[in-house]
């Protein structure tokens, strides 16, 4: 879907910093592997649907993001709302394209739901 800019908010896969609520059932390394798999699924799905996809990361220099072959921008500090506002301002400073934010915690989200969301923005 052309014309929609997608920002995928994604944490760097660092043991002890992602999916921490899964402990103690899973080790920090297992949690990282789950996070990576979920993130890659969401990113691949977004790339298959949208022409303009960007990763909004907490650590833009982490090697995980280099392999994705997508633009990576910093989320910056603050609560989720503050980060979304900052990314929105950045996006709208360009051409004002409709903007869709995705997280990496919903790899099960169906294509139809993403298409519907894109129609609404």
PDB file of C-alpha atoms in Angstrom:
ATOM      1  CA  UNK A   1       0.000   0.000   0.000  1.00  0.00           C
ATOM      2  CA  UNK A   2       1.643   3.107  -1.211  1.00  0.00           C
ATOM      3  CA  UNK A   3       1.161   6.456   0.409  1.00  0.00           C
ATOM      4  CA  UNK A   4       1.182   5.229   4.015  1.00  0.00           C
ATOM      5  CA  UNK A   5       4.315   5.654   6.097  1.00  0.00           C
ATOM      6  CA  UNK A   6       4.805   2.888   8.668  1.00  0.00           C
ATOM      7  CA  UNK A   7       6.892   3.197  11.805  1.00  0.00           C
ATOM      8  CA  UNK A   8       7.584  -0.069  13.607  1.00  0.00           C
ATOM      9  CA  UNK A   9       8.565   0.555  17.208  1.00  0.00           C
ATOM     10  CA  UNK A  10      11.136  -2.066  18.117  1.00  0.00           C
ATOM     11  CA  UNK A  11      13.491  -2.528  21.035  1.00  0.00           C
ATOM     12  CA  UNK A  12      16.980  -3.820  20.463  1.00  0.00           C
ATOM     13  CA  UNK A  13      17.141  -7.524  21.389  1.00  0.00           C
ATOM     14  CA  UNK A  14      19.179  -7.257  24.582  1.00  0.00           C
ATOM     15  CA  UNK A  15      18.931 -10.034  27.202  1.00  0.00           C
ATOM     16  CA  UNK A  16      17.245  -8.743  30.334  1.00  0.00           C
ATOM     17  CA  UNK A  17      15.716  -5.736  28.520  1.00  0.00           C
ATOM     18  CA  UNK A  18      13.084  -7.374  26.277  1.00  0.00           C
ATOM     19  CA  UNK A  19      10.184  -9.644  27.191  1.00  0.00           C
ATOM     20  CA  UNK A  20      11.167  -9.471  30.853  1.00  0.00           C
ATOM     21  CA  UNK A  21       7.673 -10.534  31.965  1.00  0.00           C
ATOM     22  CA  UNK A  22       8.386 -13.964  30.513  1.00  0.00           C
ATOM     23  CA  UNK A  23      10.871 -14.684  33.298  1.00  0.00           C
ATOM     24  CA  UNK A  24      11.368 -16.964  35.104  1.00  0.00           C
ATOM     25  CA  UNK A  25       9.583 -19.319  32.688  1.00  0.00           C
ATOM     26  CA  UNK A  26      12.108 -18.370  30.002  1.00  0.00           C
ATOM     27  CA  UNK A  27      15.735 -17.334  30.266  1.00  0.00           C
ATOM     28  CA  UNK A  28      16.718 -13.846  29.102  1.00  0.00           C
ATOM     29  CA  UNK A  29      18.304 -15.382  25.995  1.00  0.00           C
ATOM     30  CA  UNK A  30      15.127 -17.334  25.175  1.00  0.00           C
ATOM     31  CA  UNK A  31      13.126 -14.128  25.622  1.00  0.00           C
ATOM     32  CA  UNK A  32      15.475 -12.340  23.208  1.00  0.00           C
ATOM     33  CA  UNK A  33      14.992 -15.069  20.609  1.00  0.00           C
ATOM     34  CA  UNK A  34      11.199 -14.756  20.930  1.00  0.00           C
ATOM     35  CA  UNK A  35      11.441 -10.975  20.592  1.00  0.00           C
ATOM     36  CA  UNK A  36      13.603 -11.300  17.476  1.00  0.00           C
ATOM     37  CA  UNK A  37      11.207 -13.788  15.880  1.00  0.00           C
ATOM     38  CA  UNK A  38       8.188 -11.618  16.648  1.00  0.00           C
ATOM     39  CA  UNK A  39       9.913  -8.488  15.356  1.00  0.00           C
ATOM     40  CA  UNK A  40      11.041 -10.155  12.134  1.00  0.00           C
ATOM     41  CA  UNK A  41       7.500 -11.431  11.508  1.00  0.00           C
ATOM     42  CA  UNK A  42       5.914  -7.998  11.997  1.00  0.00           C
ATOM     43  CA  UNK A  43       8.600  -6.309   9.887  1.00  0.00           C
ATOM     44  CA  UNK A  44       8.296  -8.827   7.039  1.00  0.00           C
ATOM     45  CA  UNK A  45       4.517  -8.458   6.997  1.00  0.00           C
ATOM     46  CA  UNK A  46       4.730  -4.659   6.942  1.00  0.00           C
ATOM     47  CA  UNK A  47       7.328  -4.734   4.153  1.00  0.00           C
ATOM     48  CA  UNK A  48       5.082  -6.988   2.077  1.00  0.00           C
ATOM     49  CA  UNK A  49       2.212  -4.496   2.336  1.00  0.00           C
ATOM     50  CA  UNK A  50       3.746  -1.038   2.505  1.00  0.00           C
ATOM     51  CA  UNK A  51       6.364   0.759   0.416  1.00  0.00           C
ATOM     52  CA  UNK A  52       7.485   3.159   3.157  1.00  0.00           C
ATOM     53  CA  UNK A  53       8.538   1.259   6.299  1.00  0.00           C
ATOM     54  CA  UNK A  54      10.893   2.557   8.953  1.00  0.00           C
ATOM     55  CA  UNK A  55      12.114   1.078  12.231  1.00  0.00           C
ATOM     56  CA  UNK A  56      11.896   3.327  15.293  1.00  0.00           C
ATOM     57  CA  UNK A  57      14.446   1.813  17.663  1.00  0.00           C
ATOM     58  CA  UNK A  58      15.644   2.420  21.185  1.00  0.00           C
ATOM     59  CA  UNK A  59      19.246   1.671  20.105  1.00  0.00           C
ATOM     60  CA  UNK A  60      19.781   2.478  16.437  1.00  0.00           C
ATOM     61  CA  UNK A  61      23.327   1.088  16.501  1.00  0.00           C
ATOM     62  CA  UNK A  62      22.370  -2.441  17.582  1.00  0.00           C
ATOM     63  CA  UNK A  63      23.467  -5.017  14.951  1.00  0.00           C
ATOM     64  CA  UNK A  64      19.967  -6.551  14.797  1.00  0.00           C
ATOM     65  CA  UNK A  65      18.711  -3.534  12.874  1.00  0.00           C
ATOM     66  CA  UNK A  66      21.528  -3.564  10.296  1.00  0.00           C
ATOM     67  CA  UNK A  67      20.293  -6.884   8.889  1.00  0.00           C
ATOM     68  CA  UNK A  68      16.798  -5.580   8.236  1.00  0.00           C
ATOM     69  CA  UNK A  69      17.798  -3.290   5.362  1.00  0.00           C
ATOM     70  CA  UNK A  70      15.347  -0.578   6.419  1.00  0.00           C
ATOM     71  CA  UNK A  71      15.804   2.966   7.664  1.00  0.00           C
ATOM     72  CA  UNK A  72      16.251   3.077  11.431  1.00  0.00           C
ATOM     73  CA  UNK A  73      15.488   6.187  13.476  1.00  0.00           C
ATOM     74  CA  UNK A  74      15.748   6.808  17.191  1.00  0.00           C
ATOM     75  CA  UNK A  75      12.573   6.691  19.274  1.00  0.00           C
ATOM     76  CA  UNK A  76      14.171   8.974  21.825  1.00  0.00           C
ATOM     77  CA  UNK A  77      13.447   9.102  25.537  1.00  0.00           C
ATOM     78  CA  UNK A  78      10.152   9.300  27.367  1.00  0.00           C
ATOM     79  CA  UNK A  79       6.836   7.558  27.728  1.00  0.00           C
ATOM     80  CA  UNK A  80       5.215   5.914  24.716  1.00  0.00           C
ATOM     81  CA  UNK A  81       3.016   8.950  24.027  1.00  0.00           C
ATOM     82  CA  UNK A  82       6.009  11.285  23.970  1.00  0.00           C
ATOM     83  CA  UNK A  83       7.870   9.000  21.580  1.00  0.00           C
ATOM     84  CA  UNK A  84       4.843   8.729  19.266  1.00  0.00           C
ATOM     85  CA  UNK A  85       4.429  12.508  19.182  1.00  0.00           C
ATOM     86  CA  UNK A  86       8.110  12.982  18.385  1.00  0.00           C
ATOM     87  CA  UNK A  87       7.966  10.414  15.564  1.00  0.00           C
ATOM     88  CA  UNK A  88       4.754  11.963  14.217  1.00  0.00           C
ATOM     89  CA  UNK A  89       6.326  15.401  14.087  1.00  0.00           C
ATOM     90  CA  UNK A  90       9.324  13.937  12.300  1.00  0.00           C
ATOM     91  CA  UNK A  91       7.107  12.148   9.768  1.00  0.00           C
ATOM     92  CA  UNK A  92       4.844  15.115   9.111  1.00  0.00           C
ATOM     93  CA  UNK A  93       7.792  17.452   8.678  1.00  0.00           C
ATOM     94  CA  UNK A  94       8.293  15.668   5.361  1.00  0.00           C
ATOM     95  CA  UNK A  95       5.384  15.264   2.990  1.00  0.00           C
ATOM     96  CA  UNK A  96       2.584  14.739   5.512  1.00  0.00           C
ATOM     97  CA  UNK A  97       1.842  11.169   4.368  1.00  0.00           C
ATOM     98  CA  UNK A  98      -0.612   9.172   6.475  1.00  0.00           C
ATOM     99  CA  UNK A  99       1.164   7.486   9.343  1.00  0.00           C
ATOM    100  CA  UNK A 100       0.691   4.041  10.856  1.00  0.00           C
ATOM    101  CA  UNK A 101       2.495   2.886  14.014  1.00  0.00           C
ATOM    102  CA  UNK A 102       3.081  -0.787  14.682  1.00  0.00           C
ATOM    103  CA  UNK A 103       4.646  -2.592  17.599  1.00  0.00           C
ATOM    104  CA  UNK A 104       6.376  -5.940  17.485  1.00  0.00           C
ATOM    105  CA  UNK A 105       4.143  -7.718  20.003  1.00  0.00           C
ATOM    106  CA  UNK A 106       1.457  -8.705  17.498  1.00  0.00           C
ATOM    107  CA  UNK A 107       3.031 -11.065  14.971  1.00  0.00           C
ATOM    108  CA  UNK A 108      -0.327 -12.825  14.700  1.00  0.00           C
ATOM    109  CA  UNK A 109      -2.090  -9.734  13.312  1.00  0.00           C
ATOM    110  CA  UNK A 110      -3.764 -10.579  10.035  1.00  0.00           C
ATOM    111  CA  UNK A 111      -2.953  -8.808   6.803  1.00  0.00           C
ATOM    112  CA  UNK A 112      -6.601  -7.748   6.459  1.00  0.00           C
ATOM    113  CA  UNK A 113      -6.423  -5.845   9.742  1.00  0.00           C
ATOM    114  CA  UNK A 114      -3.344  -3.935   8.621  1.00  0.00           C
ATOM    115  CA  UNK A 115      -4.986  -3.149   5.297  1.00  0.00           C
ATOM    116  CA  UNK A 116      -8.069  -1.856   7.113  1.00  0.00           C
ATOM    117  CA  UNK A 117      -5.918   0.288   9.414  1.00  0.00           C
ATOM    118  CA  UNK A 118      -4.160   1.779   6.385  1.00  0.00           C
ATOM    119  CA  UNK A 119      -7.524   2.657   4.843  1.00  0.00           C
ATOM    120  CA  UNK A 120      -8.505   4.555   7.988  1.00  0.00           C
ATOM    121  CA  UNK A 121      -5.412   6.760   8.248  1.00  0.00           C
TER     122      UNK A 121
END
